mmCIF file of C-alpha atoms in Angstrom:
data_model
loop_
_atom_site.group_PDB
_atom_site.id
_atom_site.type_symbol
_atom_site.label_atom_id
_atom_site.label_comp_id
_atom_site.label_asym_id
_atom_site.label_seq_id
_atom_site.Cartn_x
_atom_site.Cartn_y
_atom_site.Cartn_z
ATOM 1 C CA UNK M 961 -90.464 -108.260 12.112
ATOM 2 C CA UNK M 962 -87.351 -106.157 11.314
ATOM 3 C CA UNK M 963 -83.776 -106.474 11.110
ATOM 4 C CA UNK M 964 -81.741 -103.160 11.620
ATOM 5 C CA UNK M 965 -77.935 -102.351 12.779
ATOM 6 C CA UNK M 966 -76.448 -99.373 13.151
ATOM 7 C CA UNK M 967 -72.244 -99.138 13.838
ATOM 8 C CA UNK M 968 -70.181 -96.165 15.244
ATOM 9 C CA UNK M 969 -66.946 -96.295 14.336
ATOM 10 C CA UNK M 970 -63.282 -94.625 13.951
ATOM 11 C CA UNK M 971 -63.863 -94.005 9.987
ATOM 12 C CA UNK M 972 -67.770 -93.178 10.323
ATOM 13 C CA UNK M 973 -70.848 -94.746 10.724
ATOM 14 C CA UNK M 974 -72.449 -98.237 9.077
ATOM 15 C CA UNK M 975 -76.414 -98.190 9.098
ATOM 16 C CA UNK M 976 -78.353 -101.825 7.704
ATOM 17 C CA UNK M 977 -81.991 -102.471 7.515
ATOM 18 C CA UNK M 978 -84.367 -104.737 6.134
ATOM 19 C CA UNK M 979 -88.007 -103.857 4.745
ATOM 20 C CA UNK M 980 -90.189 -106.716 5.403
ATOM 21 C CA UNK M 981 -93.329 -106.074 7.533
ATOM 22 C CA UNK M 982 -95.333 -108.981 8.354
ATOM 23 C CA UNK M 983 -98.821 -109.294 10.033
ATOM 24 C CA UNK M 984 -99.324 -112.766 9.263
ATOM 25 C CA UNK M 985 -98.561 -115.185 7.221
ATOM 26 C CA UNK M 986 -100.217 -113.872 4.175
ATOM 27 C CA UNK M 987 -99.638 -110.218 4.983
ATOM 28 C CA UNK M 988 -96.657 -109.475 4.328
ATOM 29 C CA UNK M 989 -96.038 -106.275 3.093
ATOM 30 C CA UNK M 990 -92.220 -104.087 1.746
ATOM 31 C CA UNK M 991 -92.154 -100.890 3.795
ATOM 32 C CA UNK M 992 -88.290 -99.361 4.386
ATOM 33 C CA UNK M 993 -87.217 -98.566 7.480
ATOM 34 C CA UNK M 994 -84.454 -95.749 7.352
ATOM 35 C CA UNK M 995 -84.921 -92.275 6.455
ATOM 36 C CA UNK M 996 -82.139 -89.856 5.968
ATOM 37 C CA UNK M 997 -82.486 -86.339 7.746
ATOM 38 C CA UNK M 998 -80.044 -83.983 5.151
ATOM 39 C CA UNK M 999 -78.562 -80.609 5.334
ATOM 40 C CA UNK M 1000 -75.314 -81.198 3.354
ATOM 41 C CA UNK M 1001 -72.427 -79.130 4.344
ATOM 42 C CA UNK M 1002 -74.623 -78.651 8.250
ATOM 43 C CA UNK M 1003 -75.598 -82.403 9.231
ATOM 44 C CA UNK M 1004 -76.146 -86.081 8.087
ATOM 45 C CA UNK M 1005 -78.486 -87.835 10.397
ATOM 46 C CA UNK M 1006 -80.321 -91.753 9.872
ATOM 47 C CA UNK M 1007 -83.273 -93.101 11.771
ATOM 48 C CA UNK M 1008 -84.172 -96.737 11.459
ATOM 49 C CA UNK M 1009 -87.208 -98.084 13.053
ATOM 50 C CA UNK M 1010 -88.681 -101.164 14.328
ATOM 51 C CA UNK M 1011 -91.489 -102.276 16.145
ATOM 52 C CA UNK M 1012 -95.394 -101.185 15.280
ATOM 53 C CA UNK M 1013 -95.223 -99.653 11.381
ATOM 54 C CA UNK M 1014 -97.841 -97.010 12.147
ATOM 55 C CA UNK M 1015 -96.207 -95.796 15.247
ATOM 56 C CA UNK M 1016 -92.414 -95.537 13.797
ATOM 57 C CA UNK M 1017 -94.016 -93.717 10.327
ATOM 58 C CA UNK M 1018 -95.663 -90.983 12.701
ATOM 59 C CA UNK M 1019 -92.730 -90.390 14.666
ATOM 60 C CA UNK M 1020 -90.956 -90.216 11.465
ATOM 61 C CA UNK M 1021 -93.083 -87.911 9.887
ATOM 62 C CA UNK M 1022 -93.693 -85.546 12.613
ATOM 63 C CA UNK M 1023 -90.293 -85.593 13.645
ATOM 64 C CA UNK M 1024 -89.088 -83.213 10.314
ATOM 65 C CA UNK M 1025 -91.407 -80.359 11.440
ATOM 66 C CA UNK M 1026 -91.343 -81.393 15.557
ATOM 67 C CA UNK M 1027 -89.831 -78.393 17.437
ATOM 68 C CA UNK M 1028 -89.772 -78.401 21.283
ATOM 69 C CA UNK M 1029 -90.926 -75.541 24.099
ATOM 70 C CA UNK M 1030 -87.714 -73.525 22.867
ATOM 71 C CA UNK M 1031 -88.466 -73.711 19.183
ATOM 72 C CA UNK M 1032 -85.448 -76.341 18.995
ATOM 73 C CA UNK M 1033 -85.695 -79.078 15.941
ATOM 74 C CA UNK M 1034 -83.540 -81.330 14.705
ATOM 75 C CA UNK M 1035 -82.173 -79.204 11.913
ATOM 76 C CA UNK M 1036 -80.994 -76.182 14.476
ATOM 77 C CA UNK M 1037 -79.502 -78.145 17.478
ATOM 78 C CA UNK M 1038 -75.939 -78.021 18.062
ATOM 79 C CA UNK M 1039 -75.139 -81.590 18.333
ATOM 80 C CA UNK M 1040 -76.564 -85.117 17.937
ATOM 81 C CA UNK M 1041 -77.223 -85.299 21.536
ATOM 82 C CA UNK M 1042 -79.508 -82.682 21.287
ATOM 83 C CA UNK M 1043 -81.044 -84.393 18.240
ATOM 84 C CA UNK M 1044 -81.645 -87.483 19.856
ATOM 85 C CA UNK M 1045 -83.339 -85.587 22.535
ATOM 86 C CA UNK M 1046 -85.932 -84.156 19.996
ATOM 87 C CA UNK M 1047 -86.201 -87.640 18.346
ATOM 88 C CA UNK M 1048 -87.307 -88.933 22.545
ATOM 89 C CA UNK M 1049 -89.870 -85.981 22.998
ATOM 90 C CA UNK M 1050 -91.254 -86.822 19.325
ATOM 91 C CA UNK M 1051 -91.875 -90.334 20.449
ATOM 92 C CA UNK M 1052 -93.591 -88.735 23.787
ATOM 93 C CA UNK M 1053 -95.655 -86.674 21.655
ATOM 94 C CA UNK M 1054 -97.099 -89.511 19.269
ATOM 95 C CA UNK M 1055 -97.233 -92.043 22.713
ATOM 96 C CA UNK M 1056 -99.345 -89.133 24.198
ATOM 97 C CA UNK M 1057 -101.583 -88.570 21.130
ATOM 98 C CA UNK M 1058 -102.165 -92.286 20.430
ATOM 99 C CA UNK M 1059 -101.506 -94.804 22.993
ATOM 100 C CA UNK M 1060 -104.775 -94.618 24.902
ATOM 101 C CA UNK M 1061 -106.694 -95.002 21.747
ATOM 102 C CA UNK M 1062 -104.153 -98.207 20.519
ATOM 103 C CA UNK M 1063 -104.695 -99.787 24.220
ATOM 104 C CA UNK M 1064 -108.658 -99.733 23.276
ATOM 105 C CA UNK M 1065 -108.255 -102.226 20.572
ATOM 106 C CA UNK M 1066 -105.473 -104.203 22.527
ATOM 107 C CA UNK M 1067 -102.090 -102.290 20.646
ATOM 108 C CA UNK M 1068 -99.382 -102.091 22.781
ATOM 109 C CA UNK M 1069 -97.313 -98.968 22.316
ATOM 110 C CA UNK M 1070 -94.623 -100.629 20.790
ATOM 111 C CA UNK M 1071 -91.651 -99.048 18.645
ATOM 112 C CA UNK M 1072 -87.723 -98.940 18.535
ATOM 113 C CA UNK M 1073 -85.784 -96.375 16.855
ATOM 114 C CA UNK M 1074 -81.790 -95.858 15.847
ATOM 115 C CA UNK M 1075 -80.737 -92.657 15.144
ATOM 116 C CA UNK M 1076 -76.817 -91.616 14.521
ATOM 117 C CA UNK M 1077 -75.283 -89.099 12.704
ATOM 118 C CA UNK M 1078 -72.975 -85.865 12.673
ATOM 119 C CA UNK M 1079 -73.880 -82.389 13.162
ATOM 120 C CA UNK M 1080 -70.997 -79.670 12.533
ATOM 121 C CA UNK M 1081 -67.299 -80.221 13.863
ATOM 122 C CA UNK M 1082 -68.767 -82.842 16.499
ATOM 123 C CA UNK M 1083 -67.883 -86.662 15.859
ATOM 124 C CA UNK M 1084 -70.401 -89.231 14.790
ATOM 125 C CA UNK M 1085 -72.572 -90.226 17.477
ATOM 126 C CA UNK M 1086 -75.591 -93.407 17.671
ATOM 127 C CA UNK M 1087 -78.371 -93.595 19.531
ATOM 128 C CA UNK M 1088 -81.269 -96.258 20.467
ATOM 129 C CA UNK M 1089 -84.292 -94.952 21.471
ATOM 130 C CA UNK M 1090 -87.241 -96.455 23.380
ATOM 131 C CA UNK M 1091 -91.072 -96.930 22.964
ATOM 132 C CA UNK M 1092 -90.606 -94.085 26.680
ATOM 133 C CA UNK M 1093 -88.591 -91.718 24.527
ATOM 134 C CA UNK M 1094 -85.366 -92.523 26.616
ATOM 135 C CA UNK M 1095 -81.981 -93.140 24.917
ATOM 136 C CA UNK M 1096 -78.913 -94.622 25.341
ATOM 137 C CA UNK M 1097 -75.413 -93.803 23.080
ATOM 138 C CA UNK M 1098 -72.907 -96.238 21.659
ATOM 139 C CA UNK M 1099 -69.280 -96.073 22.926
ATOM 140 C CA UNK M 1100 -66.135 -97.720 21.962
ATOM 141 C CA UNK M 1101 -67.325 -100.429 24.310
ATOM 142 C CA UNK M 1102 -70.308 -100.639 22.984
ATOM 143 C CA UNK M 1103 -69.845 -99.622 19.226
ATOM 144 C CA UNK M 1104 -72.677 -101.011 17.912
ATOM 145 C CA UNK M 1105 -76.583 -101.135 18.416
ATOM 146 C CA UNK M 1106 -79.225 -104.076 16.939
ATOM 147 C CA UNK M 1107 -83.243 -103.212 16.872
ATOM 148 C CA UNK M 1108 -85.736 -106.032 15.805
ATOM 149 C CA UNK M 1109 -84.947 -109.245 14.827
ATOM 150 C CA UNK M 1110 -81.498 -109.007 16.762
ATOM 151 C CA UNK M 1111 -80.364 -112.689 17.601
ATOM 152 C CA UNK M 1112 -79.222 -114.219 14.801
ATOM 153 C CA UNK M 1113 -77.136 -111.616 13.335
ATOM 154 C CA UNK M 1114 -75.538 -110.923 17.043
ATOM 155 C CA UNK M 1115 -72.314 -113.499 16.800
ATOM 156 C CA UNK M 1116 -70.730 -112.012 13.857
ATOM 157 C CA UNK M 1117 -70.846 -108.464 14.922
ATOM 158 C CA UNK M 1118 -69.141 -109.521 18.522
ATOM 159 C CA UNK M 1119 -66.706 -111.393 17.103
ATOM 160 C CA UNK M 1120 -65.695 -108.937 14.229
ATOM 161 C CA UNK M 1121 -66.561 -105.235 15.038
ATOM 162 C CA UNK M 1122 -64.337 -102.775 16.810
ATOM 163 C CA UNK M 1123 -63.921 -98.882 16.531
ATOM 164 C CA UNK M 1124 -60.738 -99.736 14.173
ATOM 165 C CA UNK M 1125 -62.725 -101.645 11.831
ATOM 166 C CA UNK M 1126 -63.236 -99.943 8.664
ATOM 167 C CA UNK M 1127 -65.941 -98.590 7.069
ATOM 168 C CA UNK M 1128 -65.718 -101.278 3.939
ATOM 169 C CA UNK M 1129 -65.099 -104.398 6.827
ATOM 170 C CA UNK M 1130 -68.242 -102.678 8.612
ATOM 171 C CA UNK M 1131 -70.413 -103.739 5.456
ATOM 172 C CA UNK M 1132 -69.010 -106.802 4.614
ATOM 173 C CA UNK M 1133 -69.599 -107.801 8.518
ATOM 174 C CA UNK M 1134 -73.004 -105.855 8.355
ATOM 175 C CA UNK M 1135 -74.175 -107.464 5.262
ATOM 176 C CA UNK M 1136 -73.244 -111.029 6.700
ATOM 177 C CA UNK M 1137 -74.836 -110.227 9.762
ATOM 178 C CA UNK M 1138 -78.059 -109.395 7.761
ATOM 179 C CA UNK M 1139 -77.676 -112.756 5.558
ATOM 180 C CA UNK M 1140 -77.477 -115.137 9.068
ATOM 181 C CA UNK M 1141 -80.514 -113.797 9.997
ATOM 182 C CA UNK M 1142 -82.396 -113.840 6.627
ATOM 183 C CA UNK M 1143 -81.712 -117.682 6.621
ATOM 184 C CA UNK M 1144 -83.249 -118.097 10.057
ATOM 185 C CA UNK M 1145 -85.915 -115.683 10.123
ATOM 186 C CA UNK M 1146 -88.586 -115.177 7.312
ATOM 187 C CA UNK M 1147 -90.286 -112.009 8.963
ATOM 188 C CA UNK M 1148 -86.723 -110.538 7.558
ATOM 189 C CA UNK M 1149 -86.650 -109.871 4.149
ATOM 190 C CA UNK M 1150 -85.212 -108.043 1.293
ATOM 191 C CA UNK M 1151 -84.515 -105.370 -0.185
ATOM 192 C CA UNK M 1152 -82.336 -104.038 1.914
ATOM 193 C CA UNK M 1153 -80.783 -100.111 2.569
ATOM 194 C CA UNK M 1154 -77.180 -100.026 3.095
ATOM 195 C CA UNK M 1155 -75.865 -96.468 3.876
ATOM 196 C CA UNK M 1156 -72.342 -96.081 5.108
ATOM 197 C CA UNK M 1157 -71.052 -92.746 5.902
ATOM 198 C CA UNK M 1158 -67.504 -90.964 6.235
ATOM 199 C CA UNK M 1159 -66.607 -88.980 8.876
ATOM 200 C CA UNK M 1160 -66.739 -85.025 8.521
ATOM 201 C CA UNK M 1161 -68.433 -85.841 4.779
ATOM 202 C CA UNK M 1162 -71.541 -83.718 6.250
ATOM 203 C CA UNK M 1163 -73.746 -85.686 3.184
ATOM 204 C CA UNK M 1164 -74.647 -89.321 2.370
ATOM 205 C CA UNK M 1165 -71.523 -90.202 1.434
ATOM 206 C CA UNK M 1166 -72.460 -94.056 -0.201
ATOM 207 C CA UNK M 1167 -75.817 -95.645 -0.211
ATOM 208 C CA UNK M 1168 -77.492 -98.816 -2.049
ATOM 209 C CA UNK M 1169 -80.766 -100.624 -1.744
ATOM 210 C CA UNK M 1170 -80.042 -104.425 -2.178
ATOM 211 C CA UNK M 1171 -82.368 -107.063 -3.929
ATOM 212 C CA UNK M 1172 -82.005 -110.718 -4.615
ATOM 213 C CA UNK M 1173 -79.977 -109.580 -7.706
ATOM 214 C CA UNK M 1174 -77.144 -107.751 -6.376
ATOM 215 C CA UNK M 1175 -74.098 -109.681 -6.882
ATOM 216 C CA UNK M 1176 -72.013 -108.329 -4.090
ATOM 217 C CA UNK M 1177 -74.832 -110.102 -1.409
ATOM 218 C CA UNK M 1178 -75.060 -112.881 -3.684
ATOM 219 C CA UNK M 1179 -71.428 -113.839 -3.633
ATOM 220 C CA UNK M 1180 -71.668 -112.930 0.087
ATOM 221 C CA UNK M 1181 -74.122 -115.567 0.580
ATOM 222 C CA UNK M 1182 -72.919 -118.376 -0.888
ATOM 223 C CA UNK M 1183 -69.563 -117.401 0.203
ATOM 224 C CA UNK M 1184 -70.230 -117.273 3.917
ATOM 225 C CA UNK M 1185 -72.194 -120.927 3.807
ATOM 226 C CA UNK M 1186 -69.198 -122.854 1.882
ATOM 227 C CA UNK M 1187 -66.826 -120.918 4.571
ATOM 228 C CA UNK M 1188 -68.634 -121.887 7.684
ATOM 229 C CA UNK M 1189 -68.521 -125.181 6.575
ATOM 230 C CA UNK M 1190 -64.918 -125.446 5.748
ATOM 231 C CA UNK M 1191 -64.380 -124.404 8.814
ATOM 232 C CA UNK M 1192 -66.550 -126.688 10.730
ATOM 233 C CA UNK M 1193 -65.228 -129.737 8.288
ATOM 234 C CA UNK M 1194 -61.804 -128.695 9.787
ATOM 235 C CA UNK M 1195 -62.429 -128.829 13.593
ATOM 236 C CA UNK M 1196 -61.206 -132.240 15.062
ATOM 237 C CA UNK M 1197 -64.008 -134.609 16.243
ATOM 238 C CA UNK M 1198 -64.702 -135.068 19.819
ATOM 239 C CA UNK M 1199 -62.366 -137.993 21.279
ATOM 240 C CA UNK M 1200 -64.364 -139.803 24.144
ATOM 241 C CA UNK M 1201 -62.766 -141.599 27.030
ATOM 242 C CA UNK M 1202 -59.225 -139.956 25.886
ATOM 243 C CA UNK M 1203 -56.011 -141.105 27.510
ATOM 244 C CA UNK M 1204 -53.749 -139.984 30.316
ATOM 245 C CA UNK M 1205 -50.154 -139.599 29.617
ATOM 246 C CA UNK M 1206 -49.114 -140.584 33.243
ATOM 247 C CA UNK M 1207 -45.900 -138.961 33.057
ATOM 248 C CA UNK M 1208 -47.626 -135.368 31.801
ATOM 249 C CA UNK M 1209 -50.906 -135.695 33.728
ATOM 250 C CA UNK M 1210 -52.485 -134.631 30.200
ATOM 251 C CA UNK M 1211 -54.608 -136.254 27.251
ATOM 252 C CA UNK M 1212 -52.932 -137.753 24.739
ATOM 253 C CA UNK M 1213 -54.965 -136.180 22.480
ATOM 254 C CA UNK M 1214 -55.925 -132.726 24.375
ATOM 255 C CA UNK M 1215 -56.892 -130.843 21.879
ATOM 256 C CA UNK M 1216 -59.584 -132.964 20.911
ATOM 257 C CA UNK M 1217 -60.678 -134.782 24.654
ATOM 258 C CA UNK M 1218 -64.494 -134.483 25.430
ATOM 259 C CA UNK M 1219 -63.577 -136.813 28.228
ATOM 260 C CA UNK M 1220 -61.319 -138.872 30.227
ATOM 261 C CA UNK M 1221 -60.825 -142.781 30.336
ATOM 262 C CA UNK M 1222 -61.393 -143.476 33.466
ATOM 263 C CA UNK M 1223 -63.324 -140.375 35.336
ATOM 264 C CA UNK M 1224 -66.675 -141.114 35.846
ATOM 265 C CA UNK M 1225 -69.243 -138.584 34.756
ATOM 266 C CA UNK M 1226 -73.317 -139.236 35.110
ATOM 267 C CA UNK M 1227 -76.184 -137.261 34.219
ATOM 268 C CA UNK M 1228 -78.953 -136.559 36.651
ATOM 269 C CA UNK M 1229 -80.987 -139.875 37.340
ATOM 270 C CA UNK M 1230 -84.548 -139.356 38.084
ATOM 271 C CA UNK M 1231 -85.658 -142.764 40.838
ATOM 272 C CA UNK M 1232 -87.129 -145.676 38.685
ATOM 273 C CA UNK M 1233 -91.208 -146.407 40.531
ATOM 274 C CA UNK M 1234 -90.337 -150.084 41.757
ATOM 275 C CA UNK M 1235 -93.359 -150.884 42.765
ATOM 276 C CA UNK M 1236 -95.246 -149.947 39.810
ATOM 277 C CA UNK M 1237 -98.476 -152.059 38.793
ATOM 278 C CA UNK M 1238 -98.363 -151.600 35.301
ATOM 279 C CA UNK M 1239 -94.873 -153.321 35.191
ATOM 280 C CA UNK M 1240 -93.235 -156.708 35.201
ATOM 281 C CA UNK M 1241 -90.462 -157.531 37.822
ATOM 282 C CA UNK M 1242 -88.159 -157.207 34.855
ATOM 283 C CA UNK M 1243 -89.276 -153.590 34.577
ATOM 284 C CA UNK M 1244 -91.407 -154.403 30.901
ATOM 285 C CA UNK M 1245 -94.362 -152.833 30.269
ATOM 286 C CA UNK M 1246 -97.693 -155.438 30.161
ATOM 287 C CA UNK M 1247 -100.793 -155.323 28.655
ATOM 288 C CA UNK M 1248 -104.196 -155.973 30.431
ATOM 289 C CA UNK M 1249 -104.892 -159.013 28.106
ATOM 290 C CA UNK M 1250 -100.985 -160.497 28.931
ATOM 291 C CA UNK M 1251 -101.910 -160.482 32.146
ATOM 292 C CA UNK M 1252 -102.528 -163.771 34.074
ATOM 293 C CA UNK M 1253 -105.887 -163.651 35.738
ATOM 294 C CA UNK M 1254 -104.766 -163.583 39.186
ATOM 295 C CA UNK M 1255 -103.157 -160.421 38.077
ATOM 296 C CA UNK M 1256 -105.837 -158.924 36.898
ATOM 297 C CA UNK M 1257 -108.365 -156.901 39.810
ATOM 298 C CA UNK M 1258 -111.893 -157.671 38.929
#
């Protein structure tokens, strides 16, 4: 399994991924999943993968040299658009030249991709790809995209990420993001690649692979935990049955009120057998040899 985030915002762009790649519980193997596509001064462009490790390292290794009908590749197009589009017919090209043969041995065709950068004068732009070579973009809406192991790390980002956010908030949210989902999920593992680039930059502007040593992660961790908790320490119990202030027509304590004194509420009752043989009129369960031996069929 893999963990991987990508965010598009004001400042620049945020990419996080994992490198654990596990086929079983004692395969379990470091592979990393983002690869920088460099012309400095021209473009800056990052594809992350998830999904079936053979199929994401072909398309990542054919899509360097790939060119299209027109002789287009990723290093000539105008804009990341375009790029993405090359990335989609690369994924075509390796579905086309190995599916059939992967469906043979009962391998589904099965990869996800993230691809963002900048390309000239034209903003940052990110992408998600699709095992069908069809893409979508991230908008201010929408500023951010997960592939993999998505779930656990989800929360944070909602709550946290905007287009405003900056590019050092981005990280710290990334990196948190990354550490809720390493403590829930052991197919997620380090080290991990952190690139985080600066609008019109044109280069990697600041990268770092992350292992159980680096200190920033570490305080992160242990951080995060004794926060959570402080936090959840601080929330009021649930008051049950909670009081009516006639006068107000409100709890006494309403902050706090699961429930009201007084209003009845019942869960869904499933119809007790009455007439059940195994049971005694008081509802108990008997046992053949309680049984009195008119009771018992013969």
């Amino acid at each position: 399994m893999t963990y991987c985030v990508g965010m598009r915002l004001d400042a620049g762009l945020v990419f996080l991924s994992d490198s654990r790649t596990n086929a079983g519980v004692d395969q379990v193997g470091t592979f990393r999943k983002m690869s920088v596509f460099e012309n400095p001064g021209d473009r800056m462009m990052v594809l992350m993968t998830a999904g079936n490790l053979s199929i994401s390292q072909s398309v990542r290794e054919l899509l360097s040299d790939f060119k299209d009908e027109n002789g287009n590749s990723i290093w000539n197009v105008p804009n990341m658009y375009e790029a993405a589009r090359i990335l989609g017919a690369t994924v075509r090209a390796v579905h086309q030249r190995d599916a059939k043969a992967l469906a043979e041995f009962g391998i589904d065709f099965n990869v996800s991709l993230m691809f963002g950068g900048q390309i000239g004068e034209e903003r940052c732009r990110l992408f998600q790809i699709y095992a069908a070579g069809n893409f979508i973009e991230a908008h201010n809406e929408n500023t951010y995209f997960q592939i993999g192991e998505a779930k656990y790390g989800k929360p944070i980002l909602d709550r946290v990420i905007n287009p405003a956010t900056s590019l050092d908030e981005a990280a710290k949210c990334a990196l948190i993001s990354m550490d809720s989902t390493l403590r829930s999920n052991v197919s997620v593992g380090l080290p991990l690649d952190l690139l985080v680039y600066e609008n019109n930059r044109l280069a990697v502007t600041r990268f770092v692979t992350i292992d159980e040593k680096n200190h920033y992660f570490q305080m992160i961790r242990n951080t995060w935990g004794q926060q959570l908790k402080a936090v959840f320490e601080g929330i009021e119990a649930p008051v049950w049955d909670a009081k009516i202030n006639v006068e107000t027509n409100t709890n006494v304590n309403s902050s706090a009120a699961l429930s009201n004194f007084g209003v009845r509420n019942t869960p869904v009752l499933v119809a007790h057998p009455r007439n059940h043989d195994s049971k005694t009129s008081s509802g108990e369960l008997q046992s053949f040899a309680g049984q009195t031996p008119s009771k018992r069929q013969h």
